[in-house]
JSON list of N, CA and C and ligand atoms in Angstrom, two decimals:
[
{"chain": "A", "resi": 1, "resn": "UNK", "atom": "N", "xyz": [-56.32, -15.04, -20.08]},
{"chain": "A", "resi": 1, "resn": "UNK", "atom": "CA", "xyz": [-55.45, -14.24, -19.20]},
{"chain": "A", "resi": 1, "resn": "UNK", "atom": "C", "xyz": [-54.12, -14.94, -18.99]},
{"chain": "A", "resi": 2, "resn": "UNK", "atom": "N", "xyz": [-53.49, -14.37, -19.39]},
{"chain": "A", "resi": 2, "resn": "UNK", "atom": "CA", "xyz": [-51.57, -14.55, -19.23]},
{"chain": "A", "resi": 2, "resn": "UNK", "atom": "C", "xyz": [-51.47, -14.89, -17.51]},
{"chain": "A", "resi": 3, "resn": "UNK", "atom": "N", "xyz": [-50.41, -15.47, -17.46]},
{"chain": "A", "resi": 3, "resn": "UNK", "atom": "CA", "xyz": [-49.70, -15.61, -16.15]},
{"chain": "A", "resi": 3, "resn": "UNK", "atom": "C", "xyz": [-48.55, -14.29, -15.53]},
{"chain": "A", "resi": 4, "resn": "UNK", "atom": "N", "xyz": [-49.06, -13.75, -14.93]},
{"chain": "A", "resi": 4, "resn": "UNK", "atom": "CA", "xyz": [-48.41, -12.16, -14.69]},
{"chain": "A", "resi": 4, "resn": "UNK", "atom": "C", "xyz": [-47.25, -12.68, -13.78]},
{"chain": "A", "resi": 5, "resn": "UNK", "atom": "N", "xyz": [-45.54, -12.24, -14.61]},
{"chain": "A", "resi": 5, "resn": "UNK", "atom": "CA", "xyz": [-44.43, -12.30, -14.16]},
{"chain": "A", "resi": 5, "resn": "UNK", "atom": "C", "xyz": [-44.20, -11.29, -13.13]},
{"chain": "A", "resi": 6, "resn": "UNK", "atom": "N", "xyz": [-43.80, -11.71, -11.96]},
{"chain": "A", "resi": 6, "resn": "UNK", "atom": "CA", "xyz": [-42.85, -10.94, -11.31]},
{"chain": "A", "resi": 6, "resn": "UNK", "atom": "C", "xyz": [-41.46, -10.27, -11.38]},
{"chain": "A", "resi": 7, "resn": "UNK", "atom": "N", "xyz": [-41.19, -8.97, -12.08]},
{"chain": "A", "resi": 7, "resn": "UNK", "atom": "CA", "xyz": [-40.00, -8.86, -12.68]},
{"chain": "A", "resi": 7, "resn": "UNK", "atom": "C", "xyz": [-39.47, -7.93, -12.44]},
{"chain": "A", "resi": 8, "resn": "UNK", "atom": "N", "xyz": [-38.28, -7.44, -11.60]},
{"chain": "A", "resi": 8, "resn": "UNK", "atom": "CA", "xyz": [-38.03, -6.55, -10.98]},
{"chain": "A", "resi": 8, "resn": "UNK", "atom": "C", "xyz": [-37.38, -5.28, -11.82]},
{"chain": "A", "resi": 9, "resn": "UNK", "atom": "N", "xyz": [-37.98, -4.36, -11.67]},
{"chain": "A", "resi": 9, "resn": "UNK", "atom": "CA", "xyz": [-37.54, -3.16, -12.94]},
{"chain": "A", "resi": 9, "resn": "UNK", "atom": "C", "xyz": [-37.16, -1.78, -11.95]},
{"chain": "A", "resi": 10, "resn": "UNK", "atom": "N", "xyz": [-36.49, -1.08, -12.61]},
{"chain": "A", "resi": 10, "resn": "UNK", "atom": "CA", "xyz": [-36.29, 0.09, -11.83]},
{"chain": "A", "resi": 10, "resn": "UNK", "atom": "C", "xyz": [-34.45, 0.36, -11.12]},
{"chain": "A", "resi": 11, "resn": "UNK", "atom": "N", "xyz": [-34.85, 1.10, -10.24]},
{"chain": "A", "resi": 11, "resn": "UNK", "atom": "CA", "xyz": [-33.88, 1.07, -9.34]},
{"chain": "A", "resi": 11, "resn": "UNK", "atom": "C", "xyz": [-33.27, 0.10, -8.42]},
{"chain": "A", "resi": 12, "resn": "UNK", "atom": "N", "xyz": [-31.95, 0.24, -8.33]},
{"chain": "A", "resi": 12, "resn": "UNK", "atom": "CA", "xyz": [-31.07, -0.72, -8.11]},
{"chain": "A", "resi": 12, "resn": "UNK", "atom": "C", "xyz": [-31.28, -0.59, -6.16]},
{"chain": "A", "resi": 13, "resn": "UNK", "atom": "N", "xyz": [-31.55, -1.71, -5.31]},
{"chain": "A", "resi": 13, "resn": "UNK", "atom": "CA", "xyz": [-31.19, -0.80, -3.81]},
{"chain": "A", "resi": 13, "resn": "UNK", "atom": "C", "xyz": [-29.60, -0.33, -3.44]},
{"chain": "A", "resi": 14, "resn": "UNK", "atom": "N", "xyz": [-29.65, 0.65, -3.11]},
{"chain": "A", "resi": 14, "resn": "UNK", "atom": "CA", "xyz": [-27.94, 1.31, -3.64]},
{"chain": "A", "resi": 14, "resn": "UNK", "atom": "C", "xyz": [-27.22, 1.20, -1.72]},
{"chain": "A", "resi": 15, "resn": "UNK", "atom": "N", "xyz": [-26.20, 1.02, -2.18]},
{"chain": "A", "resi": 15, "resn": "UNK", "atom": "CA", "xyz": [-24.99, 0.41, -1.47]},
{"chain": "A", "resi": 15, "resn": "UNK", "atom": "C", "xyz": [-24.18, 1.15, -1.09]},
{"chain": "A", "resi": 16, "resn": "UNK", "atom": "N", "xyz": [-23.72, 1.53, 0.30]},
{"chain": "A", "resi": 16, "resn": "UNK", "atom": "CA", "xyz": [-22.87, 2.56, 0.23]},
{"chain": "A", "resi": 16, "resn": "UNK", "atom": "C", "xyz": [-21.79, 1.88, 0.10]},
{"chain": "A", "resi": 17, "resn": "UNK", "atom": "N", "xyz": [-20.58, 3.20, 0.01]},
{"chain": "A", "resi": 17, "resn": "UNK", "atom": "CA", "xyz": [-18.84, 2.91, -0.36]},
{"chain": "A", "resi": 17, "resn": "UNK", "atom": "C", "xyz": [-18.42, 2.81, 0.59]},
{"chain": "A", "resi": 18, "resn": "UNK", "atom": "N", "xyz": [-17.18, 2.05, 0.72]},
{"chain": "A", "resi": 18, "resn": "UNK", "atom": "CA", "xyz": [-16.26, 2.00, 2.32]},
{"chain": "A", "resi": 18, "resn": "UNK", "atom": "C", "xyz": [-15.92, 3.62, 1.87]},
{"chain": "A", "resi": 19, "resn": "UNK", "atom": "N", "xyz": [-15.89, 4.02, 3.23]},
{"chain": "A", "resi": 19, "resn": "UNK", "atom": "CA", "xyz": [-15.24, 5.50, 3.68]},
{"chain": "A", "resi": 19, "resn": "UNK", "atom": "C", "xyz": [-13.94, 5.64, 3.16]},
{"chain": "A", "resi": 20, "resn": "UNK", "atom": "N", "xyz": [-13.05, 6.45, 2.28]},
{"chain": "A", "resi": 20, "resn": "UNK", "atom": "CA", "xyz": [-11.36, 6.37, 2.01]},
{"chain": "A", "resi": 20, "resn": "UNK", "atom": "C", "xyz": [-10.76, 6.77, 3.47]},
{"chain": "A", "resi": 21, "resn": "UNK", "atom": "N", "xyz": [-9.82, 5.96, 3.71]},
{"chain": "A", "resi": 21, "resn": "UNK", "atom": "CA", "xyz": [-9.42, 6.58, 5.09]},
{"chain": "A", "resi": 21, "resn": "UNK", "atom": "C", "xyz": [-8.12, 6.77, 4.87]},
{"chain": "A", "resi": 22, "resn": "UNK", "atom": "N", "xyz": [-8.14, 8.00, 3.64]},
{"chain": "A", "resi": 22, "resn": "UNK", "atom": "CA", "xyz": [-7.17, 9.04, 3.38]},
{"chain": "A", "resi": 22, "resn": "UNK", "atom": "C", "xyz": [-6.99, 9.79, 4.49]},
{"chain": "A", "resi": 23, "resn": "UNK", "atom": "N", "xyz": [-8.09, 10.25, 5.12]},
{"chain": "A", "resi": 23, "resn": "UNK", "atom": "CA", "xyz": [-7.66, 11.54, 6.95]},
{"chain": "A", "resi": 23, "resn": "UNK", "atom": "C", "xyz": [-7.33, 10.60, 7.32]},
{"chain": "A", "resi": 24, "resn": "UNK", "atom": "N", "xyz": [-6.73, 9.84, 7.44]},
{"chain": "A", "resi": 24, "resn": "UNK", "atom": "CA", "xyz": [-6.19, 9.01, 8.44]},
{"chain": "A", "resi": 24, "resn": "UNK", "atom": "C", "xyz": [-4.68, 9.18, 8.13]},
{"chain": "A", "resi": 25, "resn": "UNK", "atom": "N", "xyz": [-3.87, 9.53, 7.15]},
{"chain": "A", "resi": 25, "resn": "UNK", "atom": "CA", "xyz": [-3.01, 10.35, 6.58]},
{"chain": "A", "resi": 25, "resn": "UNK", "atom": "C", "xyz": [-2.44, 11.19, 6.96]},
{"chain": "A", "resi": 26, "resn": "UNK", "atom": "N", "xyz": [-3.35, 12.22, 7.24]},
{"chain": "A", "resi": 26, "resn": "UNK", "atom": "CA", "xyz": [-3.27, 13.80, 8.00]},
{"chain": "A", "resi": 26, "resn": "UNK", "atom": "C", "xyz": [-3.07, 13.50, 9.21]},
{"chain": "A", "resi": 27, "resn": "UNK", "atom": "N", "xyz": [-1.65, 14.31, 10.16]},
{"chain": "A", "resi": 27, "resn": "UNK", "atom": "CA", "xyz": [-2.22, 14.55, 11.16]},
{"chain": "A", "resi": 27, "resn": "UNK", "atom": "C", "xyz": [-1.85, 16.18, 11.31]},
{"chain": "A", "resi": 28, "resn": "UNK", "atom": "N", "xyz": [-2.75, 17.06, 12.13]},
{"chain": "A", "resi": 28, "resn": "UNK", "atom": "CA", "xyz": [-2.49, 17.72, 12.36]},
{"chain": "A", "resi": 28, "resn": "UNK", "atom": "C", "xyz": [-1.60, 18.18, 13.94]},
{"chain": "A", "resi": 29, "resn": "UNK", "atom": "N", "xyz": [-0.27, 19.28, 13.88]},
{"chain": "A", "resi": 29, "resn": "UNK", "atom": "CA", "xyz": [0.23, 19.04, 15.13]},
{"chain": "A", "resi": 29, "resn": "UNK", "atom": "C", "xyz": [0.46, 20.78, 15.04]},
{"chain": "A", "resi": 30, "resn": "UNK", "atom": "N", "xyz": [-0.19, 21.12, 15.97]},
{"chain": "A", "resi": 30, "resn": "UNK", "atom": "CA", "xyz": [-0.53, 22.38, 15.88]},
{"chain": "A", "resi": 30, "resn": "UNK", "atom": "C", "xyz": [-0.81, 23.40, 15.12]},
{"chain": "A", "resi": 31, "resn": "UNK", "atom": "N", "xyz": [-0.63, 24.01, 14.43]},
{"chain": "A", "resi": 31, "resn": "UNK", "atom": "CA", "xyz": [-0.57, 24.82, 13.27]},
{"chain": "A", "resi": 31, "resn": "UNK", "atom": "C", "xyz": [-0.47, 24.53, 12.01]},
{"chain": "A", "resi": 32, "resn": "UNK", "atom": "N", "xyz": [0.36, 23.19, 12.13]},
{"chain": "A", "resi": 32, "resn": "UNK", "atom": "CA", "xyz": [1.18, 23.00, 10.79]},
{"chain": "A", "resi": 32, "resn": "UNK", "atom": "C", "xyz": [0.45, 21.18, 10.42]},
{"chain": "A", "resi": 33, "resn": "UNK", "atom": "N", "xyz": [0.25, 21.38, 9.09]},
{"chain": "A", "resi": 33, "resn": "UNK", "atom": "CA", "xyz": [-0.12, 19.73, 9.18]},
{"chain": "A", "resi": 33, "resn": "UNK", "atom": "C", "xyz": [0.88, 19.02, 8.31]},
{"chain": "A", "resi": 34, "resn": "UNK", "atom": "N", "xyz": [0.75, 17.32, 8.82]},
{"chain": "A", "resi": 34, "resn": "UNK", "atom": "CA", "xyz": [1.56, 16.50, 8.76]},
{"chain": "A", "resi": 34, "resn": "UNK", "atom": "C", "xyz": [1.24, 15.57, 7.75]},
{"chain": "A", "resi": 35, "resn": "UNK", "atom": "N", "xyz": [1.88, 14.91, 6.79]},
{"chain": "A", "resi": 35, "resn": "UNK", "atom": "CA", "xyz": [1.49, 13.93, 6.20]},
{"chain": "A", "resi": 35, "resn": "UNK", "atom": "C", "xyz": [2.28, 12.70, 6.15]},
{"chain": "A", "resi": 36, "resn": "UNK", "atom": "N", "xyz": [1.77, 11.84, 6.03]},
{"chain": "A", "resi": 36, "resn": "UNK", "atom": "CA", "xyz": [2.22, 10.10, 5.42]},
{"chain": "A", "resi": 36, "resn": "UNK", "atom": "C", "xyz": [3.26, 10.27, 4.11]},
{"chain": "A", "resi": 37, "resn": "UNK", "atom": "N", "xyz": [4.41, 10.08, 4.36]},
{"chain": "A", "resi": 37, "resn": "UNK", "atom": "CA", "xyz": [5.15, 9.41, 2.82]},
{"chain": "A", "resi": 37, "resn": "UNK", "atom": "C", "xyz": [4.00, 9.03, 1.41]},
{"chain": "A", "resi": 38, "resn": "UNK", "atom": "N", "xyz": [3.84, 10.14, 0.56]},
{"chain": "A", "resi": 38, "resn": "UNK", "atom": "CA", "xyz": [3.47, 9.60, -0.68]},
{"chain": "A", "resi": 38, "resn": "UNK", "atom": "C", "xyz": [3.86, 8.98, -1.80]},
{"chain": "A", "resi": 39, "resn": "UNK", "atom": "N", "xyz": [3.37, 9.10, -2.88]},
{"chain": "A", "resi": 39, "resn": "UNK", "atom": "CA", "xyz": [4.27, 7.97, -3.86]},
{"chain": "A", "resi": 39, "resn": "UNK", "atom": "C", "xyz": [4.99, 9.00, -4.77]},
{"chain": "A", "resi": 40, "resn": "UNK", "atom": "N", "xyz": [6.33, 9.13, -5.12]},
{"chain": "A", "resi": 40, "resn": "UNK", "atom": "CA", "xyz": [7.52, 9.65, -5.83]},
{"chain": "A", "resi": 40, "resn": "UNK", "atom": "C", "xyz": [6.58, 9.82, -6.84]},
{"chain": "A", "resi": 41, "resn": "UNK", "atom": "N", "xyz": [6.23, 8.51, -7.69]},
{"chain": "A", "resi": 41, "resn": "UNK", "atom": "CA", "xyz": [5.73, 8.62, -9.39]},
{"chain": "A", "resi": 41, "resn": "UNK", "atom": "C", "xyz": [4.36, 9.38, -9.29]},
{"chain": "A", "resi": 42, "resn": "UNK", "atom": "N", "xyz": [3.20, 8.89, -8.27]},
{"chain": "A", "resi": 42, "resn": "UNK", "atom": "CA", "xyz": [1.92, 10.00, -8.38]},
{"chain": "A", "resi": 42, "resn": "UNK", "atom": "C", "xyz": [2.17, 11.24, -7.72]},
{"chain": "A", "resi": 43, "resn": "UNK", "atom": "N", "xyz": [2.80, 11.77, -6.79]},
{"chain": "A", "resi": 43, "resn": "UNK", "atom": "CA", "xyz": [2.86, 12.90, -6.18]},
{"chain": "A", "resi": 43, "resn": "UNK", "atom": "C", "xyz": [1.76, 12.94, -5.34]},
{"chain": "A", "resi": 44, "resn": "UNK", "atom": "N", "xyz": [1.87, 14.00, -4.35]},
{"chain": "A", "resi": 44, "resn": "UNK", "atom": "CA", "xyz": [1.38, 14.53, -3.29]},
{"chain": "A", "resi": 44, "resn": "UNK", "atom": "C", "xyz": [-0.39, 14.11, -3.46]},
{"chain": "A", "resi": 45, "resn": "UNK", "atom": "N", "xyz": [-0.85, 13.47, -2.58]},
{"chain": "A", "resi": 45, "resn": "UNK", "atom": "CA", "xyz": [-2.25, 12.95, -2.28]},
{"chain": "A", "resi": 45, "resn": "UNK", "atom": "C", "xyz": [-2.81, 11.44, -2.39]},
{"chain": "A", "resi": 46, "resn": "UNK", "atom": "N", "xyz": [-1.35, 10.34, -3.11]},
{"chain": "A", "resi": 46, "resn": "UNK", "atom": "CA", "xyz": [-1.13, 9.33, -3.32]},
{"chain": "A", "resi": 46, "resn": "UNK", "atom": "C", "xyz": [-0.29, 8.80, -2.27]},
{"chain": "A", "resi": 47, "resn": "UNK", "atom": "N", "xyz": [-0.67, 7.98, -1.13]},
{"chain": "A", "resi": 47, "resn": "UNK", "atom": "CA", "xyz": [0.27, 7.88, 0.08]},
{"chain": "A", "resi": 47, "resn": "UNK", "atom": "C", "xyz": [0.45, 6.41, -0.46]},
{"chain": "A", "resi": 48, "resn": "UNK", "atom": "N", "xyz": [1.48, 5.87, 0.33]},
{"chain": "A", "resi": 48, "resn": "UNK", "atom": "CA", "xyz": [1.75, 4.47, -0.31]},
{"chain": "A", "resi": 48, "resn": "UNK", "atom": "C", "xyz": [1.40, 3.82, 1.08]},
{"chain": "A", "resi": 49, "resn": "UNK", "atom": "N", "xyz": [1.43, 2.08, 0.56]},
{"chain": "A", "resi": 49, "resn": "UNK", "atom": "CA", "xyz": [0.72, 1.62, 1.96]},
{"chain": "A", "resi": 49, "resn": "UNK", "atom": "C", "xyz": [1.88, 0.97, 2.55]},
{"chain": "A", "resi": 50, "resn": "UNK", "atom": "N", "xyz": [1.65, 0.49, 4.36]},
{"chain": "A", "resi": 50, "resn": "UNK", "atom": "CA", "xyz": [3.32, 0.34, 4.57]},
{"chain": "A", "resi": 50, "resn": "UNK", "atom": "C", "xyz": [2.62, -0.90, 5.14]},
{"chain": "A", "resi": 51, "resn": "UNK", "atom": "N", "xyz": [3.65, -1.72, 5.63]},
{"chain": "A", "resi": 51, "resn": "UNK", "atom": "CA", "xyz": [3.74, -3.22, 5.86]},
{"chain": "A", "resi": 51, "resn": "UNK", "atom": "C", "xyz": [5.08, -3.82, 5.88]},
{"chain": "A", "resi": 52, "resn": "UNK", "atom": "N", "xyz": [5.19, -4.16, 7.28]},
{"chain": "A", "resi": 52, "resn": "UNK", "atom": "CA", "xyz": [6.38, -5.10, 7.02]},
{"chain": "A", "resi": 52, "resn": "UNK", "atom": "C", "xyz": [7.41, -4.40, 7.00]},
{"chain": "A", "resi": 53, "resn": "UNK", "atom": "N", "xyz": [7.79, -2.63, 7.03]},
{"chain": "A", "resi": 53, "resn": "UNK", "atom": "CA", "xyz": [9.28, -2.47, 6.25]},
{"chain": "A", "resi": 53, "resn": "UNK", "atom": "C", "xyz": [8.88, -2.60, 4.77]},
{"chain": "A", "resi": 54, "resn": "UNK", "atom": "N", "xyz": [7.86, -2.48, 4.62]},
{"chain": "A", "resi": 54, "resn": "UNK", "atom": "CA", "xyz": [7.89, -2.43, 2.84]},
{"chain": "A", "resi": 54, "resn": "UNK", "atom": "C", "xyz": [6.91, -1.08, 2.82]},
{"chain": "A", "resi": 55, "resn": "UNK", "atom": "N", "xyz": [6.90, -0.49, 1.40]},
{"chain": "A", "resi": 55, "resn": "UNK", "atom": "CA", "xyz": [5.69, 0.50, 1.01]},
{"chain": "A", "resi": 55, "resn": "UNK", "atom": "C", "xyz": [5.70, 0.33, -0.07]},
{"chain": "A", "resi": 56, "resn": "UNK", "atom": "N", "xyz": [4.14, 0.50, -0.13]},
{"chain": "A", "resi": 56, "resn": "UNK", "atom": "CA", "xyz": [3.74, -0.05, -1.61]},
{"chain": "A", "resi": 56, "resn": "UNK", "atom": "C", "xyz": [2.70, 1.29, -2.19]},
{"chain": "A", "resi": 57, "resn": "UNK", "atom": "N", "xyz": [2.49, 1.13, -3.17]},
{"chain": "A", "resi": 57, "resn": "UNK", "atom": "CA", "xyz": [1.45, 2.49, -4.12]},
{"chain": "A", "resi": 57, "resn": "UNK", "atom": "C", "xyz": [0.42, 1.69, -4.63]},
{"chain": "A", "resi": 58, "resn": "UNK", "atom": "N", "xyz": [-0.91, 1.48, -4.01]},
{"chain": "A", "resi": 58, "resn": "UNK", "atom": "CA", "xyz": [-1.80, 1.21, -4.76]},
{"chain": "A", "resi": 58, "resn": "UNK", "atom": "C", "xyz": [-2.05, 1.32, -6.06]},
{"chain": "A", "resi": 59, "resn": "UNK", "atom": "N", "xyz": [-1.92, 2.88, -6.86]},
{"chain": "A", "resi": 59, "resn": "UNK", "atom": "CA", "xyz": [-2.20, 2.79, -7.82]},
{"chain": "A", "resi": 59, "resn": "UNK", "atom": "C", "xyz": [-1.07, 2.82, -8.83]},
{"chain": "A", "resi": 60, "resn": "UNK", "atom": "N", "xyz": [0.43, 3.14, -8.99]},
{"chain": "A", "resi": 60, "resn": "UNK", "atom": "CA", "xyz": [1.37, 2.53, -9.87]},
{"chain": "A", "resi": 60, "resn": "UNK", "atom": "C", "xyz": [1.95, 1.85, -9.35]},
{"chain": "A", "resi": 61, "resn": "UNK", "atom": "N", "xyz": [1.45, 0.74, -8.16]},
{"chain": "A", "resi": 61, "resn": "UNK", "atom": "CA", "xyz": [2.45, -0.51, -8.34]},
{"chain": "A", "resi": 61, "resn": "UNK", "atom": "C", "xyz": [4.05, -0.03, -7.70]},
{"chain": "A", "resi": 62, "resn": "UNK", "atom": "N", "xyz": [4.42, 0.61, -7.30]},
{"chain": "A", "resi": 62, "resn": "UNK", "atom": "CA", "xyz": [5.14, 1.68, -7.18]},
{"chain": "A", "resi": 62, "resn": "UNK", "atom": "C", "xyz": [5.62, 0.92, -5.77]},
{"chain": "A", "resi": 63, "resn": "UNK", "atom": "N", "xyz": [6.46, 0.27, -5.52]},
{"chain": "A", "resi": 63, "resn": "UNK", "atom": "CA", "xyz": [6.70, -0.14, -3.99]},
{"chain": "A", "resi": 63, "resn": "UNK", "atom": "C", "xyz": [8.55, 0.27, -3.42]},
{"chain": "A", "resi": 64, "resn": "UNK", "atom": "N", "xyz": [8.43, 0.24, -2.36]},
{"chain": "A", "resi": 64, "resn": "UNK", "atom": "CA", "xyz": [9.63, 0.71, -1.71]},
{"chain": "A", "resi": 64, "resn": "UNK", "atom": "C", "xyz": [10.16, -0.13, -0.52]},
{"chain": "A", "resi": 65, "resn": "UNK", "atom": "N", "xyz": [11.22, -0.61, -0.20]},
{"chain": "A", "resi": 65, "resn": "UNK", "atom": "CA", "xyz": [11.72, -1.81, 1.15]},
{"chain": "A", "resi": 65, "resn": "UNK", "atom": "C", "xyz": [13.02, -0.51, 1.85]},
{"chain": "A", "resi": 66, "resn": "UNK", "atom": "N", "xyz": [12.39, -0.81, 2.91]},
{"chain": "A", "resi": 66, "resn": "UNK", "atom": "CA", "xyz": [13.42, -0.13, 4.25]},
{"chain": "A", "resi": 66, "resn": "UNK", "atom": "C", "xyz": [13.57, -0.63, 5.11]},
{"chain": "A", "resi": 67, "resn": "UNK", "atom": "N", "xyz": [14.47, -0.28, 5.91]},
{"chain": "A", "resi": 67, "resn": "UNK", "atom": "CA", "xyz": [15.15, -1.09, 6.96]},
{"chain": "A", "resi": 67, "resn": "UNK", "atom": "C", "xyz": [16.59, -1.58, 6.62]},
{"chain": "A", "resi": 68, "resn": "UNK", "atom": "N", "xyz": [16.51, -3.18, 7.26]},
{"chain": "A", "resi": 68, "resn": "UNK", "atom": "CA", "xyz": [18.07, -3.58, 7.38]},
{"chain": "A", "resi": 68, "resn": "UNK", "atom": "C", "xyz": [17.59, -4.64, 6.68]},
{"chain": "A", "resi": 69, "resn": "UNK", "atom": "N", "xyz": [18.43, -5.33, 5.67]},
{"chain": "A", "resi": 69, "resn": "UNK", "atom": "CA", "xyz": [18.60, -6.47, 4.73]},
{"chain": "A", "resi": 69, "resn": "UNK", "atom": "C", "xyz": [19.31, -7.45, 5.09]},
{"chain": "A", "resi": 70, "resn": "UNK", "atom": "N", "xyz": [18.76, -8.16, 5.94]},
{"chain": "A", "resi": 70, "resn": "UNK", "atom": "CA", "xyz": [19.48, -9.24, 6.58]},
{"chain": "A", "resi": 70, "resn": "UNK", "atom": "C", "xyz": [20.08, -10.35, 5.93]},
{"chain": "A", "resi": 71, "resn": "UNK", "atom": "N", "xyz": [19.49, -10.39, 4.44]},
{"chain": "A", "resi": 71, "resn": "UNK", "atom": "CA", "xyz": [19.65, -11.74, 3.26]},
{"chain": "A", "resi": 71, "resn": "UNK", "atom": "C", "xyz": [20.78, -11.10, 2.89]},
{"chain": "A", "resi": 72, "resn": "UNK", "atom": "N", "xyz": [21.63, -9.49, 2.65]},
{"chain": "A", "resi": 72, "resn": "UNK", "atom": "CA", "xyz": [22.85, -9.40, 1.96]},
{"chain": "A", "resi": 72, "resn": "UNK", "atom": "C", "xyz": [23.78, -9.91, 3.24]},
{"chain": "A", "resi": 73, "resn": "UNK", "atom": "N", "xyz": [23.62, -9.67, 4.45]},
{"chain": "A", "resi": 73, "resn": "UNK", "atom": "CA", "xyz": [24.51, -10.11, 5.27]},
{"chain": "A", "resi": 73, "resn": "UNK", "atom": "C", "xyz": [24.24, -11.62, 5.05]},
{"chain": "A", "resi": 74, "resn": "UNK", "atom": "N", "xyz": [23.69, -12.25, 5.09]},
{"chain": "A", "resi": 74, "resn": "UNK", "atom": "CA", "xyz": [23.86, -13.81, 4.89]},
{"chain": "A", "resi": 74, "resn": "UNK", "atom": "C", "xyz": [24.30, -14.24, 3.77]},
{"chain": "A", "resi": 75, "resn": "UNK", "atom": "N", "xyz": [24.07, -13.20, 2.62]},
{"chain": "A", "resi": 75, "resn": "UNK", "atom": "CA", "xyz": [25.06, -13.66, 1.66]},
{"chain": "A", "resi": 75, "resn": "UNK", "atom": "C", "xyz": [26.53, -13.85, 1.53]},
{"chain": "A", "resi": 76, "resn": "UNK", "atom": "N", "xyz": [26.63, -12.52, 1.90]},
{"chain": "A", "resi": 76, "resn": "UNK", "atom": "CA", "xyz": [27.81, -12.25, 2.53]},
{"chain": "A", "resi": 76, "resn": "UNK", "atom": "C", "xyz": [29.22, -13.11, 2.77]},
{"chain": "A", "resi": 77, "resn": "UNK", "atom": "N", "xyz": [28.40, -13.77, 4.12]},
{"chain": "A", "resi": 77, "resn": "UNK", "atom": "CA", "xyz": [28.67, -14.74, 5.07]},
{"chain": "A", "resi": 77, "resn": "UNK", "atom": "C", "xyz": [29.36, -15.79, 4.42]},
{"chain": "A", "resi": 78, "resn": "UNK", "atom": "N", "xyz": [28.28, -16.58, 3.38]},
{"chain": "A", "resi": 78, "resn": "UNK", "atom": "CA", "xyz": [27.97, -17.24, 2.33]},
{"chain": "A", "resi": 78, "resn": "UNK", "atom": "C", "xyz": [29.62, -17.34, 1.53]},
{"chain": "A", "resi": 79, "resn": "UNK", "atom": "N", "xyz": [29.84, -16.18, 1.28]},
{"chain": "A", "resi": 79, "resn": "UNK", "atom": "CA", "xyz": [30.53, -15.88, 0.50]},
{"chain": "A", "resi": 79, "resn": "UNK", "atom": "C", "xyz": [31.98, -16.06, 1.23]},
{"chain": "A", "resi": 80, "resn": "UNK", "atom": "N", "xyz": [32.24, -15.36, 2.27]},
{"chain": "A", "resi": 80, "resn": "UNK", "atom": "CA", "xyz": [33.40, -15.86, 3.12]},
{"chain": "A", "resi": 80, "resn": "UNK", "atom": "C", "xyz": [34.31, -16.98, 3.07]},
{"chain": "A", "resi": 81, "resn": "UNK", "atom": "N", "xyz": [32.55, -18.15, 3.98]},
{"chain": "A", "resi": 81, "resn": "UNK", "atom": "CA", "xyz": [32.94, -19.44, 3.72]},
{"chain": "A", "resi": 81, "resn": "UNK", "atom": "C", "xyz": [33.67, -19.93, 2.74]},
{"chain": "A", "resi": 82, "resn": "UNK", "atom": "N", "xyz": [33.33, -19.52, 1.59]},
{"chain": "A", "resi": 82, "resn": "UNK", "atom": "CA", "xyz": [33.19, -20.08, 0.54]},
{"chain": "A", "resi": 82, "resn": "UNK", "atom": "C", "xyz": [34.85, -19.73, 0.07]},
{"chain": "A", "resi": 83, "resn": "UNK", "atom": "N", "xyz": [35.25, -18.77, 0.15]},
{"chain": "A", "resi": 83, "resn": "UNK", "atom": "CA", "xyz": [36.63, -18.51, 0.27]},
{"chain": "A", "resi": 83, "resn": "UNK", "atom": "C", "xyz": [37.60, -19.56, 1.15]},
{"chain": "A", "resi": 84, "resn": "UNK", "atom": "N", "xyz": [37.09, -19.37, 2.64]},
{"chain": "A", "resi": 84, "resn": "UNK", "atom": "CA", "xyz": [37.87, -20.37, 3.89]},
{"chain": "A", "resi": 84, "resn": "UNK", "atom": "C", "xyz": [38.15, -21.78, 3.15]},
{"chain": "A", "resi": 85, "resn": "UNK", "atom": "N", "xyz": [37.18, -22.38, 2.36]},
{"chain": "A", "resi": 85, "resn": "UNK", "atom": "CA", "xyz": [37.48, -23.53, 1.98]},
{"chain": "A", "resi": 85, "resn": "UNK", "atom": "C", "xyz": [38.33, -23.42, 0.31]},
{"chain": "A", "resi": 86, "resn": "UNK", "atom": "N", "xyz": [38.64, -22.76, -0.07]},
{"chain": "A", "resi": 86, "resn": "UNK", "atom": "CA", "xyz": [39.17, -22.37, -1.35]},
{"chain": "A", "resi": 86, "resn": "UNK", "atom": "C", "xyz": [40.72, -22.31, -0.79]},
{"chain": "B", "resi": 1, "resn": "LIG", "atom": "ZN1", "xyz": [2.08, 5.72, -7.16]}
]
């Protein structure tokens, strides 16, 4: 008589998915619904993610910066100086 392996066969124990928290996207404001900025290159159902004054597109990489650019004014500046002593 063989030595009987313990060997696990079959089905996998299955795992659920994080939830997409795409509705989180949507809002609705009375009648009419609202959406999140999507991405230019995927179109409508592709929202980009925001952070910082930045937005970014998960899936083409696809990112966007808003706001005020405080590094061209310091360049700027930079640049002035740089004249005053000339
Ligand atoms: Zn995209």
């Amino acid at each position: 008589m063989g030595v009987q392996k313990s060997v696990k066969k079959g089905k996998k124990p299955h795992i659920n998915k994080k939830t997409s928290k795409k509705y989180t996207k949507y809002k609705i404001e009375g009648d009419k619904v609202t959406r999140e900025r999507n991405c230019p290159r995927c179109g409508p159902g592709i929202f980009l993610m925001n952070s910082q004054g930045r937005k970014y597109c998960g899936k083409c990489h696809y990112s966007e910066f808003e706001g005020k650019a405080p590094e061209t004014e310091e360049v700027k500046a930079f640049e002035e100086e740089k004249k005053d002593n000339v």
